[in-house]
Amino acid sequence: MGSADSKLNFRKAVIQLTTKTQPVEATDDAFWDQFWADTATSVQDVFALVPAAEIRAVREESPSNLATLCYKAVEKLVQGAESGCHTEKERQIVLNCCRLLTRILPYIFEDPDWRGFFWSTVPGAGRGGGDEDDENARPLAESLLLAVTDLLFCPDFTVQSHRRSTVDTAEDIHSIDSCEYIWEAGVGFAHSPQPNYIHDLNRTELLKLLLTCFSEAMYLPPSSDSSNTNPWVQFFCSTENRHALPLFTSLLNVVCAYDPVGYGIPYNHLLFSDYREPLVEEAAQVLIVTLDYDSSTSSSPTVDGTTTGTAMDDVDPPGPDNLFVNYLSRIHREEDFQFILKGVARLLSNPLVQTYLPNSAKKIQFHQELLVLFWKLCDFNKKFLFFVLKSSDVLDILVPILYFLNDARADQSRVGLMHIGVFILLLLSGERNFGVRLNKPYSVRVPMDIPVFTGTHADLLIIVFHKIITSGHQRLQPLFDCLLTIVVNVSPYLKSLSMVAANKLLHLLEAFSTTWFLFSAVQNHHLVFFLLEVFNNIIQYQFDGNSNLVYAVIRKRNVFHQLANLPTDSQSIQKGLQRKKKTPEPISRTNSQDGVSMEGSRPAAPAEPGTLKTSLVATPGIDKLTEKSQVSEDGTMRSLEPEASQLSPEGNPPAALSDGEPWSGEAPHSRRDRRRLSSASSSAQWTPTPDWVMSWKSKLPLQTIMRLLQVLVPQVEKICIDKGLTDESEILKFLQHGTLVGLLPVPHPILIRKYQANSGTAMWFRTYMWGVIYLRNVDPPIWYDTDVKLFEIQRV
């Protein structure tokens, strides 16, 4: 039968279903088989031939027919899994049912009355056709998930058969050990199976159905109780799934082993279509959804690193019931870490390779999923985090993240990408090794829209952060606290900043210490405290190599004097606020001496008008995101108990949120409220008073810098007068050999603000991840135009 006939027959069946007012019996196979037995329709065909309006009409007007259709489709998958799909016809039926369920499930989820349907048992649906007790019948959802997992390890359908024999001795799907059929070499598996195009396509379709099952989460509004687990994911990642380990390993290995460059040959992808990429994308999406787990509410997976033995130990696992989270947290072999890190770094760097060898490699689009995966790895497996920081390999993750942050800074549709990039850097910056690694010289010349500089990875980080703060769009303002916290965390370890980076830091201080900025929002002065902490850390702990920064501080000494003499009377406060009205631009870009951008770079562009984006819940403020630790003499950290509830001004800022809404966990009432800037949202009900200014001005940590200026400024001025100098190289030479030993106040202890898991970020990750998955699945558009509740779809 031609494909046109087959489409026609399928369409006829759909029309019959939508026009029948009477229930069709489940036993009427002649009717139901039209949907899967005689057709060869692609998933795109199914989406075109089963319109949304008709699915909703059946749901409302003949619910029993929709129920029977779902039940029969699941039954076919179960039969396929039981039989092992040895014939072409059986495989076709399985794929057709798979596509049909992918089409229908979102419409089941969007209706609260239907949501429990898959978790009910269908009367008489025991697998033996009614001879079993109904009590033993599984809920439909469980039968569906178990059938799909069996089908993912089905010889000659989704994996290579290990027997070279005829059909009569075909492998029994129930006796095979699926651990021998892992899809790709890598963690816990050494053998790389022969690539098979058809198997990859079949896996991709089954994974698409799995992802659709898990997407019930999209139809529930965000709540602060992130512990409400997704029943589909919970069952799938439980011991009920006998393929949990090989499937977890297959997904992880397929993602980390993928090489989009066409196995090292440039331009290869132009000759061969890459059928691996859709599978890798689907695998990455399924993987991050199964790992959606709030680590703050549970005993965290093992962190002490005491396990030894196989790739994942067989002893009773501590930690979560979610086996995927469990397995992830227990990977510990160096070679496995190396494989994962190399794979993620290779894929994250792929869009960068594009910029200097255009079209040499296929450009991947799933970097956001990779960032979520990398986050989960670091959050759930502390040994992995330490491994990442043990060598300069961490820079292979850092550079792509800085590239994405810089590239997305003007694009409103990529606020989520900005947040996850910053969250990862915040997590890494809590470890001393990260700061130390940043001292490695930066030589990779990825074209980026930033000033040309010669220096280290620390310089690159500071220059990109400066660019985000001074030329990103307004909705990034709540990230400023996070960006500066990262700089504070690494500052005690930075051996020598370039002149460009030193000037950028001083330009930020200048911008943040204007009276109108300080007085216009209740938390703005925190940014000044962060920057002063950076200068103090570098002066006290890294004075020797940092003559550029010391010189910049001397040149801009008036900024520090103005801060010390900040007026606190009502009249001056009002005058400071008046200035704001004249300068709407949050931070002036003048006098930041931007200089020439790197060759070959394109300016960061705003989103095209009409670009779709999904809304995000607010993120907790920096005080909720982090916990203070003090670094002792020997380099170990001890957590500082949070002081009494009243926070000192130089301490942690109050929650400033991703879209200027206090984190209550509830979905905001009106989207308009959320768009307001954090500074604007608080200024409505708050006005600065002299007492308030005094309360924090008295705590500004200026002593170290004032002492430095007191000692060095007269010496520098004397050199200039004596030698008639205006040349900075002489002054820098003098500063390089100067010393302040014994002249500065006693060094303060180093404070690090370490990221801590909390349900606020867990919920943020859930909405961000599903938003990415929603927008990335356009062919077919699985969730498009359905009534999702987890986020709003907006146009830029």
Tab-separated table of N, CA and C in Angstrom, residues 16-66:
chain	number	residue	atom	x	y	z
A	16	GLN	N	-13.579	8.847	11.809
A	16	GLN	CA	-14.582	7.945	12.407
A	16	GLN	C	-14.596	8.106	13.924
A	17	LEU	N	-13.404	8.154	14.490
A	17	LEU	CA	-13.313	8.252	15.946
A	17	LEU	C	-13.974	9.539	16.436
A	18	THR	N	-13.736	10.656	15.714
A	18	THR	CA	-14.260	11.941	16.200
A	18	THR	C	-15.757	12.060	15.943
A	19	THR	N	-16.286	11.288	14.984
A	19	THR	CA	-17.715	11.446	14.684
A	19	THR	C	-18.577	10.416	15.401
A	20	LYS	N	-17.983	9.349	15.916
A	20	LYS	CA	-18.789	8.334	16.623
A	20	LYS	C	-19.296	8.893	17.936
A	21	THR	N	-20.584	8.809	18.135
A	21	THR	CA	-21.140	9.306	19.392
A	21	THR	C	-21.258	8.151	20.383
A	22	GLN	N	-21.357	6.921	19.866
A	22	GLN	CA	-21.479	5.761	20.752
A	22	GLN	C	-20.093	5.221	21.088
A	23	PRO	N	-19.919	4.658	22.280
A	23	PRO	CA	-18.637	4.029	22.604
A	23	PRO	C	-18.349	2.845	21.677
A	24	VAL	N	-17.091	2.732	21.253
A	24	VAL	CA	-16.688	1.571	20.443
A	24	VAL	C	-16.111	0.540	21.413
A	25	GLU	N	-16.499	-0.704	21.272
A	25	GLU	CA	-16.005	-1.748	22.177
A	25	GLU	C	-14.494	-1.931	22.033
A	26	ALA	N	-13.847	-2.227	23.148
A	26	ALA	CA	-12.402	-2.481	23.105
A	26	ALA	C	-12.087	-3.715	22.273
A	27	THR	N	-13.083	-4.602	22.147
A	27	THR	CA	-12.822	-5.860	21.416
A	27	THR	C	-12.969	-5.690	19.907
A	28	ASP	N	-13.409	-4.516	19.470
A	28	ASP	CA	-13.629	-4.303	18.037
A	28	ASP	C	-12.289	-4.039	17.335
A	29	ASP	N	-11.495	-5.100	17.177
A	29	ASP	CA	-10.144	-4.927	16.631
A	29	ASP	C	-10.136	-4.335	15.232
A	30	ALA	N	-11.159	-4.693	14.437
A	30	ALA	CA	-11.189	-4.176	13.071
A	30	ALA	C	-11.168	-2.649	13.086
A	31	PHE	N	-11.876	-2.062	14.054
A	31	PHE	CA	-11.887	-0.602	14.143
A	31	PHE	C	-10.548	-0.071	14.654
A	32	TRP	N	-10.082	-0.598	15.779
A	32	TRP	CA	-8.892	-0.032	16.414
A	32	TRP	C	-7.622	-0.262	15.601
A	33	ASP	N	-7.561	-1.404	14.922
A	33	ASP	CA	-6.333	-1.694	14.160
A	33	ASP	C	-6.067	-0.687	13.045
A	34	GLN	N	-7.102	0.002	12.603
A	34	GLN	CA	-6.884	1.010	11.548
A	34	GLN	C	-5.844	2.052	11.975
A	35	PHE	N	-5.737	2.261	13.291
A	35	PHE	CA	-4.832	3.319	13.772
A	35	PHE	C	-3.368	2.912	13.718
A	36	TRP	N	-3.104	1.622	13.708
A	36	TRP	CA	-1.686	1.224	13.752
A	36	TRP	C	-1.296	0.053	12.873
A	37	ALA	N	-2.249	-0.775	12.499
A	37	ALA	CA	-1.828	-2.013	11.829
A	37	ALA	C	-1.489	-1.820	10.362
A	38	ASP	N	-2.294	-1.034	9.644
A	38	ASP	CA	-2.101	-1.006	8.185
A	38	ASP	C	-1.449	0.263	7.710
A	39	THR	N	-0.899	1.030	8.630
A	39	THR	CA	-0.419	2.325	8.181
A	39	THR	C	1.090	2.424	8.305
A	40	ALA	N	1.664	3.293	7.489
A	40	ALA	CA	3.077	3.633	7.637
A	40	ALA	C	3.124	5.150	7.670
A	41	THR	N	2.881	5.732	8.821
A	41	THR	CA	2.858	7.192	8.926
A	41	THR	C	4.023	7.636	9.784
A	42	SER	N	4.672	8.729	9.379
A	42	SER	CA	5.776	9.260	10.197
A	42	SER	C	5.164	10.021	11.367
A	43	VAL	N	6.007	10.384	12.326
A	43	VAL	CA	5.486	11.132	13.476
A	43	VAL	C	4.941	12.483	13.004
A	44	GLN	N	5.562	13.076	11.981
A	44	GLN	CA	5.047	14.351	11.452
A	44	GLN	C	3.651	14.155	10.853
A	45	ASP	N	3.454	13.024	10.156
A	45	ASP	CA	2.124	12.731	9.597
A	45	ASP	C	1.085	12.646	10.707
A	46	VAL	N	1.432	11.926	11.767
A	46	VAL	CA	0.466	11.739	12.853
A	46	VAL	C	0.055	13.104	13.419
A	47	PHE	N	1.023	14.008	13.574
A	47	PHE	CA	0.686	15.330	14.114
A	47	PHE	C	-0.222	16.098	13.148
A	48	ALA	N	0.030	15.924	11.854
A	48	ALA	CA	-0.793	16.642	10.875
A	48	ALA	C	-2.193	16.036	10.764
A	49	LEU	N	-2.282	14.721	10.876
A	49	LEU	CA	-3.561	14.048	10.621
A	49	LEU	C	-4.443	13.926	11.866
A	50	VAL	N	-3.891	14.252	13.029
A	50	VAL	CA	-4.697	14.219	14.265
A	50	VAL	C	-4.681	15.623	14.865
A	51	PRO	N	-5.563	16.514	14.389
A	51	PRO	CA	-5.528	17.903	14.859
A	51	PRO	C	-5.930	18.020	16.335
A	52	ALA	N	-5.361	19.039	16.983
A	52	ALA	CA	-5.627	19.276	18.404
A	52	ALA	C	-7.123	19.374	18.694
A	53	ALA	N	-7.831	20.108	17.838
A	53	ALA	CA	-9.264	20.337	18.096
A	53	ALA	C	-10.012	19.007	18.156
A	54	GLU	N	-9.604	18.051	17.316
A	54	GLU	CA	-10.309	16.763	17.288
A	54	GLU	C	-9.982	15.933	18.526
A	55	ILE	N	-8.740	16.000	18.993
A	55	ILE	CA	-8.407	15.247	20.213
A	55	ILE	C	-9.245	15.798	21.370
A	56	ARG	N	-9.328	17.133	21.454
A	56	ARG	CA	-10.103	17.740	22.544
A	56	ARG	C	-11.588	17.390	22.411
A	57	ALA	N	-12.082	17.351	21.171
A	57	ALA	CA	-13.506	17.040	20.962
A	57	ALA	C	-13.809	15.620	21.457
A	58	VAL	N	-12.955	14.668	21.117
A	58	VAL	CA	-13.180	13.283	21.573
A	58	VAL	C	-13.112	13.239	23.099
A	59	ARG	N	-12.148	13.978	23.647
A	59	ARG	CA	-11.976	13.991	25.103
A	59	ARG	C	-13.250	14.481	25.793
A	60	GLU	N	-13.875	15.524	25.220
A	60	GLU	CA	-15.070	16.091	25.852
A	60	GLU	C	-16.320	15.283	25.534
A	61	GLU	N	-16.449	14.882	24.254
A	61	GLU	CA	-17.741	14.336	23.822
A	61	GLU	C	-17.838	12.820	23.879
A	62	SER	N	-16.727	12.115	23.593
A	62	SER	CA	-16.815	10.659	23.776
A	62	SER	C	-15.598	10.162	24.529
A	63	PRO	N	-15.555	10.507	25.804
A	63	PRO	CA	-14.366	10.179	26.598
A	63	PRO	C	-14.041	8.682	26.598
A	64	SER	N	-15.059	7.837	26.558
A	64	SER	CA	-14.737	6.407	26.639
A	64	SER	C	-13.951	5.960	25.410
A	65	ASN	N	-14.193	6.598	24.246
A	65	ASN	CA	-13.428	6.219	23.051
A	65	ASN	C	-11.963	6.653	23.153
A	66	LEU	N	-11.740	7.829	23.751
A	66	LEU	CA	-10.347	8.272	23.926
A	66	LEU	C	-9.641	7.327	24.902
